PDB file of C-alpha atoms in Angstrom:
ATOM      1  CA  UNK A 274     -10.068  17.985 -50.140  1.00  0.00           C
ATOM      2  CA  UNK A 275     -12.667  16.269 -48.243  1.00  0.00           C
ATOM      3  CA  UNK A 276     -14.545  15.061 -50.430  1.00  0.00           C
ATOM      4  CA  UNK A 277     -11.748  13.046 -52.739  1.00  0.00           C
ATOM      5  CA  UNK A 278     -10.589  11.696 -49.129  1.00  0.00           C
ATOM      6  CA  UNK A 279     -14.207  10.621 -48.707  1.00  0.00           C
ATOM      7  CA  UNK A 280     -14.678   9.589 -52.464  1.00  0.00           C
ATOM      8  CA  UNK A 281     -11.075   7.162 -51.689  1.00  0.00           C
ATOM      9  CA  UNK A 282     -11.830   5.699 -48.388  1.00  0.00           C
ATOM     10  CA  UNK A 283     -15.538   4.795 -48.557  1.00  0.00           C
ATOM     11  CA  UNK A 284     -15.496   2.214 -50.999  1.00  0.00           C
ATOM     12  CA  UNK A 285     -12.893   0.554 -49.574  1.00  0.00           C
ATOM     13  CA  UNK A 286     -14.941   0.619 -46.220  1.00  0.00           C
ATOM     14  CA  UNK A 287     -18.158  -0.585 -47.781  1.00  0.00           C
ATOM     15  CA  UNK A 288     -20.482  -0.917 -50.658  1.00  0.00           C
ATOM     16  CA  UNK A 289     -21.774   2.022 -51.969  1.00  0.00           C
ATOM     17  CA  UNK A 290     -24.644   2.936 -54.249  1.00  0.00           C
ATOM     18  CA  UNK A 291     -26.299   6.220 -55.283  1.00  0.00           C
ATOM     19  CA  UNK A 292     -29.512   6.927 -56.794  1.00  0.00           C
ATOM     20  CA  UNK A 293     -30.888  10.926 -57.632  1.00  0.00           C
ATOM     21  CA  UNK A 294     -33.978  11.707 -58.828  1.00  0.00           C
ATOM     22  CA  UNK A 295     -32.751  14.125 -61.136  1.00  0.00           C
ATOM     23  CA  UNK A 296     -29.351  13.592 -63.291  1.00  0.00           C
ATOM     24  CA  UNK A 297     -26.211  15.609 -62.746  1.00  0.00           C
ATOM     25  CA  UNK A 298     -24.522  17.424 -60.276  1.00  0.00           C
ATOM     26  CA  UNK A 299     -26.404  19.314 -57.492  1.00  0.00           C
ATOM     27  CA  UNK A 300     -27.212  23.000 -59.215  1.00  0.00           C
ATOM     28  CA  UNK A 301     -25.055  25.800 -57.847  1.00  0.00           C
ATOM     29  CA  UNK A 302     -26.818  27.755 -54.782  1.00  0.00           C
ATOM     30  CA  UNK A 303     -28.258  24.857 -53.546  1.00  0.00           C
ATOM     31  CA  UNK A 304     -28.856  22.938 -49.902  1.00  0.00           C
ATOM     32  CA  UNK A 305     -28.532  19.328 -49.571  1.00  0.00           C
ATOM     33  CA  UNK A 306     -30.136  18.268 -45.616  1.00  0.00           C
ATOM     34  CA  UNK A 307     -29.237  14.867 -45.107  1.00  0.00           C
ATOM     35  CA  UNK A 308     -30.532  12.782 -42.422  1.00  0.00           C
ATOM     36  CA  UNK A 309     -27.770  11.999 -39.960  1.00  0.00           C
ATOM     37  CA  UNK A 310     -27.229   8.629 -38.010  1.00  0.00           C
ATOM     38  CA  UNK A 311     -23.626   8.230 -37.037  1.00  0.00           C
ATOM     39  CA  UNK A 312     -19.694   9.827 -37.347  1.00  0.00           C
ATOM     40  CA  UNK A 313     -19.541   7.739 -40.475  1.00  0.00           C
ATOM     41  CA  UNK A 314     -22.123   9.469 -42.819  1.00  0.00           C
ATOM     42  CA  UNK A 315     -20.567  12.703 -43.781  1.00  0.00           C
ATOM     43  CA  UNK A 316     -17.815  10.301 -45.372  1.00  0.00           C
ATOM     44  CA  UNK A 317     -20.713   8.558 -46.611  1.00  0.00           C
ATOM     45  CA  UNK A 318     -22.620  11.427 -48.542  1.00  0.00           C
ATOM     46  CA  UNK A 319     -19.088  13.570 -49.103  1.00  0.00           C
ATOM     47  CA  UNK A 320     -18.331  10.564 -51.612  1.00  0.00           C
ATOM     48  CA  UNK A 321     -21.574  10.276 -53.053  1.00  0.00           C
ATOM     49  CA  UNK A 322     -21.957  14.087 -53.583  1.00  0.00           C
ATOM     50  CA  UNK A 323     -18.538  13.435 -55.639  1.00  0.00           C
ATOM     51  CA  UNK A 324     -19.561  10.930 -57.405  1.00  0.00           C
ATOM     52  CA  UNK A 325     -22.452  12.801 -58.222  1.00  0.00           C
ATOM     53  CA  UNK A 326     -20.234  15.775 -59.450  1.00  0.00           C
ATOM     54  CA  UNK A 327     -20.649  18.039 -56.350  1.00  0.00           C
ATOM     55  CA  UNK A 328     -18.230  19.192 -53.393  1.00  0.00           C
ATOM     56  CA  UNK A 329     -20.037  20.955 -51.019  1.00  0.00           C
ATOM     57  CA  UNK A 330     -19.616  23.421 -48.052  1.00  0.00           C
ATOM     58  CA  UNK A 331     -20.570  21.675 -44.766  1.00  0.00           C
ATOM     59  CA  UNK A 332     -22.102  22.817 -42.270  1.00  0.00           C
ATOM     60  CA  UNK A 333     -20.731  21.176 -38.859  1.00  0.00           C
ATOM     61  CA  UNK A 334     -20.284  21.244 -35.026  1.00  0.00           C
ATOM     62  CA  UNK A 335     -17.265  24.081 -34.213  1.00  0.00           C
ATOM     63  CA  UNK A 336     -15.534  21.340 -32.241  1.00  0.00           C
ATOM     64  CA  UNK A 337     -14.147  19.169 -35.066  1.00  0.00           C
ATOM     65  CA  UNK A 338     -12.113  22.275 -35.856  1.00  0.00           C
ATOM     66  CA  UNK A 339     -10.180  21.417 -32.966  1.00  0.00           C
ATOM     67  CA  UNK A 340      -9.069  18.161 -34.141  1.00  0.00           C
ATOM     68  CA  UNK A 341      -5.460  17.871 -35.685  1.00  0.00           C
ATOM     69  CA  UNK A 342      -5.444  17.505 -39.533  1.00  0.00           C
ATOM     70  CA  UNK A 343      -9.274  17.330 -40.081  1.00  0.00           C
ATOM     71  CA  UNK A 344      -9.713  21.037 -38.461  1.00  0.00           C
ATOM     72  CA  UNK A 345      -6.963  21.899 -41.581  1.00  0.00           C
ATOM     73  CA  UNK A 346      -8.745  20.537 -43.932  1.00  0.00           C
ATOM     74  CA  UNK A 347     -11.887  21.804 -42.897  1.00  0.00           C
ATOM     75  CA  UNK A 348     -10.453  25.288 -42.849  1.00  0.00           C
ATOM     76  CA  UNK A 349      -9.082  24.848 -45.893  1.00  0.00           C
ATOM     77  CA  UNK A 350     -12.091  23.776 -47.717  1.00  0.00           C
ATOM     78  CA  UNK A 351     -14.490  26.802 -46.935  1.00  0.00           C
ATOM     79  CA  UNK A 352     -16.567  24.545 -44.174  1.00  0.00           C
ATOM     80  CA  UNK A 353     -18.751  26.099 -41.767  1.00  0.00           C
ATOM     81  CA  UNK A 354     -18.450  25.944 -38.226  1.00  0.00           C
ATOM     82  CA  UNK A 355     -21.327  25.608 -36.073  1.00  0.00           C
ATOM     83  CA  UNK A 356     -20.967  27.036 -32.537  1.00  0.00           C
ATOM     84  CA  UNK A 357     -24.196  25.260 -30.708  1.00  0.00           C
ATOM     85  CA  UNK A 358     -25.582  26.535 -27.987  1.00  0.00           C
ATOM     86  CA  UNK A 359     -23.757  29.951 -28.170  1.00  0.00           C
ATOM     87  CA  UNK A 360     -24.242  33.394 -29.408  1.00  0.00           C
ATOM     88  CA  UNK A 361     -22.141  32.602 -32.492  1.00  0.00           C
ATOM     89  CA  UNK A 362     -24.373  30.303 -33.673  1.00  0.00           C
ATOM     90  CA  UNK A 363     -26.392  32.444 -36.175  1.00  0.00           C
ATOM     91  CA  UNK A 364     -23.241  33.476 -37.751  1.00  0.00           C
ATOM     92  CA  UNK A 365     -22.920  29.696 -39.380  1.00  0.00           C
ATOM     93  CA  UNK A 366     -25.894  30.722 -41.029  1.00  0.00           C
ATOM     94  CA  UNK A 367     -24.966  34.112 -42.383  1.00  0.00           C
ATOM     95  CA  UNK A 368     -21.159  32.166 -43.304  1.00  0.00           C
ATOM     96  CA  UNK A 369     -24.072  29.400 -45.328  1.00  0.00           C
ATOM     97  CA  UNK A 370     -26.196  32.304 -47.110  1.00  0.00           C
ATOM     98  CA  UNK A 371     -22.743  33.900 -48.299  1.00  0.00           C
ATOM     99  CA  UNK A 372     -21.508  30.472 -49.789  1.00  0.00           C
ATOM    100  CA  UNK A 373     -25.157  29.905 -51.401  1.00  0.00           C
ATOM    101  CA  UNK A 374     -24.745  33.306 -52.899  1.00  0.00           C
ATOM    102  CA  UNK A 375     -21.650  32.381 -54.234  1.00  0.00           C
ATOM    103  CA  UNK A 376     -22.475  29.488 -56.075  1.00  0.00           C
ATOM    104  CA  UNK A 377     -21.542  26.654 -53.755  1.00  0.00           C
ATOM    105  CA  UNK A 378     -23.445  23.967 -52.665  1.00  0.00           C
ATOM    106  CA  UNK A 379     -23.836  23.774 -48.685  1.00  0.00           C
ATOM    107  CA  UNK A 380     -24.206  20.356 -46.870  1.00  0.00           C
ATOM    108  CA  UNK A 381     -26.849  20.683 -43.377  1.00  0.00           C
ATOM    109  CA  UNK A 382     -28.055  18.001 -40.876  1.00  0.00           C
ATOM    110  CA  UNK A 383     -31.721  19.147 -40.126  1.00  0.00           C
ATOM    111  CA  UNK A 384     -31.370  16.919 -37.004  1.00  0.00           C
ATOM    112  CA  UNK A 385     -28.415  18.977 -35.738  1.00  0.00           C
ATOM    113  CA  UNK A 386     -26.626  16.203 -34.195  1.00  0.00           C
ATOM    114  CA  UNK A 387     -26.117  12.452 -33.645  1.00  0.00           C
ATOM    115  CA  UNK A 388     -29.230  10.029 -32.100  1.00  0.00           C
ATOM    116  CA  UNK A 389     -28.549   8.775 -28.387  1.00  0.00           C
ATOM    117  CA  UNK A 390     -28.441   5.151 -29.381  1.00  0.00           C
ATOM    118  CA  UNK A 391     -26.099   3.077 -29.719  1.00  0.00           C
ATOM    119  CA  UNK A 392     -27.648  -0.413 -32.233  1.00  0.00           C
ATOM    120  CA  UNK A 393     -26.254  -0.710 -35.528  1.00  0.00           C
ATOM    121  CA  UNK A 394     -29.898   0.060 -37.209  1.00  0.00           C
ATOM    122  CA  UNK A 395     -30.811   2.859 -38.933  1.00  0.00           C
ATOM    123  CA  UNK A 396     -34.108   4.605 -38.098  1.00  0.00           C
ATOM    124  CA  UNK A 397     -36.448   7.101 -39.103  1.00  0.00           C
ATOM    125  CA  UNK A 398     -34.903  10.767 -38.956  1.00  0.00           C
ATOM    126  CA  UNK A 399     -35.509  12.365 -35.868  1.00  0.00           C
ATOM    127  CA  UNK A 400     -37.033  15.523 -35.453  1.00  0.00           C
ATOM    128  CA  UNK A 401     -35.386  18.647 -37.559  1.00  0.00           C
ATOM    129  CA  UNK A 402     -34.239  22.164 -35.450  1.00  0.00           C
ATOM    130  CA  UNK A 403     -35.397  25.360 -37.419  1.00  0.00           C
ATOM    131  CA  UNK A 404     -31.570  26.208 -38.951  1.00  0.00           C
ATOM    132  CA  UNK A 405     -32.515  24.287 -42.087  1.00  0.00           C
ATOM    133  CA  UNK A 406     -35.692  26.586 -42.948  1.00  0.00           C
ATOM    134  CA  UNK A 407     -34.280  29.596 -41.762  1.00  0.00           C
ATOM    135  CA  UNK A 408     -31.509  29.214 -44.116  1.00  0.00           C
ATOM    136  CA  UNK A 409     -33.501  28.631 -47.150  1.00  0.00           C
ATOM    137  CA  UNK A 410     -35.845  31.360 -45.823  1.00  0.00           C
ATOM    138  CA  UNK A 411     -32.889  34.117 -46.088  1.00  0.00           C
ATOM    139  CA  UNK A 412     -31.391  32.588 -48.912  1.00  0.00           C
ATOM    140  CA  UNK A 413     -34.122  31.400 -51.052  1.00  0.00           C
ATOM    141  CA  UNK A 414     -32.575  28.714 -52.016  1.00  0.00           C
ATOM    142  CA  UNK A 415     -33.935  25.154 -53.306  1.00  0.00           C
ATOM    143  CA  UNK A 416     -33.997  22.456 -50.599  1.00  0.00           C
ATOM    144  CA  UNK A 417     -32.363  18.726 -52.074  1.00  0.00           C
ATOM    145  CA  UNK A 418     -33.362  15.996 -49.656  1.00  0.00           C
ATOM    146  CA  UNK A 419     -31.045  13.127 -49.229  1.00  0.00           C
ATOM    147  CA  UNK A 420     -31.277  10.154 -47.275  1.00  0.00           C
ATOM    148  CA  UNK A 421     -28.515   8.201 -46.386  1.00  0.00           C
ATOM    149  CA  UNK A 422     -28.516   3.952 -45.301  1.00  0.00           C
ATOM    150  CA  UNK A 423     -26.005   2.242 -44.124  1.00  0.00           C
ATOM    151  CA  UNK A 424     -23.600   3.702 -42.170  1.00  0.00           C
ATOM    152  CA  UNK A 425     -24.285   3.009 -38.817  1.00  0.00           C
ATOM    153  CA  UNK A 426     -22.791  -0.404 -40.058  1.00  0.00           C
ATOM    154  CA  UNK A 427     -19.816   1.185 -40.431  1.00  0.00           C
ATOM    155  CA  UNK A 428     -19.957   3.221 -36.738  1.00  0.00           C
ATOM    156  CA  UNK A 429     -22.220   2.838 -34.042  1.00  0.00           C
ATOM    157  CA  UNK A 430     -21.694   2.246 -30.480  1.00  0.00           C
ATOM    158  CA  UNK A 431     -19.000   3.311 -28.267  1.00  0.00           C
ATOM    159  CA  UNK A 432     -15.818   4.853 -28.989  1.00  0.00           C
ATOM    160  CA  UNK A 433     -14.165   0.631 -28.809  1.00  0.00           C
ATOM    161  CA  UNK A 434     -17.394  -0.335 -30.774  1.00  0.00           C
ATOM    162  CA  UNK A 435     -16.619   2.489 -33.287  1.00  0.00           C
ATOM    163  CA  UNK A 436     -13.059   1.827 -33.711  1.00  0.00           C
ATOM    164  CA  UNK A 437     -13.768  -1.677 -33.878  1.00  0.00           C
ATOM    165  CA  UNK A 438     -16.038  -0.958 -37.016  1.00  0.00           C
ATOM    166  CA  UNK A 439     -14.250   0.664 -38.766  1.00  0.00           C
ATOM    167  CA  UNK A 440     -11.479  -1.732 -38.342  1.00  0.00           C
ATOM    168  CA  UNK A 441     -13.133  -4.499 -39.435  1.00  0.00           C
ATOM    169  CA  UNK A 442     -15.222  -2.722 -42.234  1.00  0.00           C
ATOM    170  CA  UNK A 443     -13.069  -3.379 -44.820  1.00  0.00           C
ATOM    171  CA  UNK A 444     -13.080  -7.362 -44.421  1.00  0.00           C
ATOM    172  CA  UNK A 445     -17.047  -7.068 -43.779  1.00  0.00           C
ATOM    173  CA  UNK A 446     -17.825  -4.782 -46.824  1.00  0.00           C
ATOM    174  CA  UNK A 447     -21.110  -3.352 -45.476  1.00  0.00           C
ATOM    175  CA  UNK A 448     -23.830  -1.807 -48.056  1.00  0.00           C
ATOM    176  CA  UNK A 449     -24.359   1.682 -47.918  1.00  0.00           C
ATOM    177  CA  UNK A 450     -26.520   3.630 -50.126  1.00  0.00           C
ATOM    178  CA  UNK A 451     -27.585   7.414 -50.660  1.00  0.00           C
ATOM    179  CA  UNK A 452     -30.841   8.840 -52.514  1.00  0.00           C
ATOM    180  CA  UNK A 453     -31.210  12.465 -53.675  1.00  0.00           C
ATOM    181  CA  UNK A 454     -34.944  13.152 -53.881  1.00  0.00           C
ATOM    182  CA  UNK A 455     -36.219  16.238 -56.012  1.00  0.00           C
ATOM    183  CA  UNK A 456     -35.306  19.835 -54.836  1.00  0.00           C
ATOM    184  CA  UNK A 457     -37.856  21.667 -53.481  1.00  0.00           C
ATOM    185  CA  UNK A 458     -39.115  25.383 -52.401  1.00  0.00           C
ATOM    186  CA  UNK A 459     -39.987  25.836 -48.901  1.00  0.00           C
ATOM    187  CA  UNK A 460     -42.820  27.781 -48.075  1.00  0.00           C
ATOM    188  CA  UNK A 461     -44.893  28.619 -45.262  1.00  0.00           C
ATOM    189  CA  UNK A 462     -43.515  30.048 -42.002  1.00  0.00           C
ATOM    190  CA  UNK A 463     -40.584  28.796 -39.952  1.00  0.00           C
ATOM    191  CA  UNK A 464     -42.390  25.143 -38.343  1.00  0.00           C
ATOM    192  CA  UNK A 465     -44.535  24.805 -41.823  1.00  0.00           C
ATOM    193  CA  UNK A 466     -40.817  24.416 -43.740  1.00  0.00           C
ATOM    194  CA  UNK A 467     -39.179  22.667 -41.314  1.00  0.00           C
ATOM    195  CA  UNK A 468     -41.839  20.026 -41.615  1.00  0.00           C
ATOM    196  CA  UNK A 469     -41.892  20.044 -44.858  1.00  0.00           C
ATOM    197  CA  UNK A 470     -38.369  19.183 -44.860  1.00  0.00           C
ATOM    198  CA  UNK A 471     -38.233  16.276 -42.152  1.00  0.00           C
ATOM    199  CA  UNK A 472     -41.038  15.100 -44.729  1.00  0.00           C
ATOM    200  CA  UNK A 473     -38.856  15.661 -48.119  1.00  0.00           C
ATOM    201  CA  UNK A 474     -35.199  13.675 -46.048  1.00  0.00           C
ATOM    202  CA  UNK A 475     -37.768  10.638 -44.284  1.00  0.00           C
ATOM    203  CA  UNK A 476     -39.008  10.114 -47.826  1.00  0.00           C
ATOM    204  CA  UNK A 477     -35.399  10.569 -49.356  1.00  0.00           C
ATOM    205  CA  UNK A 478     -34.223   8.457 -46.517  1.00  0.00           C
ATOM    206  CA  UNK A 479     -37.151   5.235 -47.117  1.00  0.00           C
ATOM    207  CA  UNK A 480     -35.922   4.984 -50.719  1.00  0.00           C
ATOM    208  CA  UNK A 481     -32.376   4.619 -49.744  1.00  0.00           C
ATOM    209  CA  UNK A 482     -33.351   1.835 -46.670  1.00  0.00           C
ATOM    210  CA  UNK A 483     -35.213   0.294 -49.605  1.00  0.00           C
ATOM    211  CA  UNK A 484     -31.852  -0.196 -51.780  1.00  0.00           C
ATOM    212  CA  UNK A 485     -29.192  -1.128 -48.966  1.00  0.00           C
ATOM    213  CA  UNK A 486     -29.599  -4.539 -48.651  1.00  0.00           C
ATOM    214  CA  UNK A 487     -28.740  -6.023 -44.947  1.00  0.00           C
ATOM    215  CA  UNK A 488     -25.569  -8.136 -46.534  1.00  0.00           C
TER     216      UNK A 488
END
């Protein structure tokens, strides 16, 4: 359900473009870690997973459970809820391995959570927590970097800011574009993968900066 949401409302929000290393859908069993910048990318990469052919599991923070209609649909899809900072927490991961071993694609932010600031600019992606390696660790599952541009310019800011960009989004038509890099293995211990993958999504994330033009 999210995803065809995502796949209707994006466009008419912004530009978007999608590039992937490697043609098709994402193959069954597999991670996507996408860099994260703002509350507009999952919308963002939701629609250009679909495009792509893929509806994925996401892995987010517990809270947006809470909120009326979205914590429905996210319920409804099969998302995972991430309790932060709690003793739950590793049970997001176990709820992950289960829908990896079941054939469905599952949707992680390495970063595990938004940046502090509060420009319109994208930037590098910040530094990854060890939930992403872990993951493919107990699952063994291939790694897909993705790297996302471009929607900061559709929410950044504030809570006014943000509502005011979105507003005016549609009459602004901002370019946003995602990049699927080549899946990969990760090997090594827990900090060895984890860098790996921060390198894999920064490199996934440079090609899309490349192709979103500024107008």
């Amino acid at each position: 359900m999210l995803s065809r949401i995502a796949a209707a409302l994006v466009p008419a929000l912004g530009r978007l473009s999608v590039t992937s290393e490697v043609a098709g859908p994402v193959a069954p069993g597999s991670i996507v870690a996408a860099n994260h910048s703002s509350l507009a990318d999952p919308g963002v990469v939701l629609a250009a997973l679909r495009r792509l052919g893929t509806e994925p599991v996401v892995m987010a923070t517990a809270g947006l459970w809470r909120v009326p209609l979205l914590g429905g649909a996210l319920r409804a899809g099969g998302h995972i809820p991430v309790h932060r900072g709690t003793a739950r927490a590793a049970t997001a991961l176990d709820s992950a391995a289960a829908a990896l071993a079941a054939g469905r694609v599952v949707l992680i932010y390495g970063e595990g959570g938004l940046p502090e600031r509060r420009d319109p600019h994208d930037a590098e992606p910040r530094a990854f927590r060890t939930g992403l390696a872990r993951l493919a660790a107990a699952s063994g599952a291939p790694v897909v970097p993705l790297g996302q541009c471009g929607a900061r310019r559709l929410s950044s800011g504030g809570a006014a800011k943000q509502l005011a960009g979105f507003a005016t989004a549609p009459l602004r038509r901002p370019a946003l574009h995602v990049h699927l890099g080549t899946p990969l293995q990760l090997a090594g211990d827990i900090p060895a993968a984890t860098a790996a993958a921060h390198h894999a999504v920064t490199a996934a994330w440079r090609t899309a900066q490349r192709r979103c033009p500024r107008r």
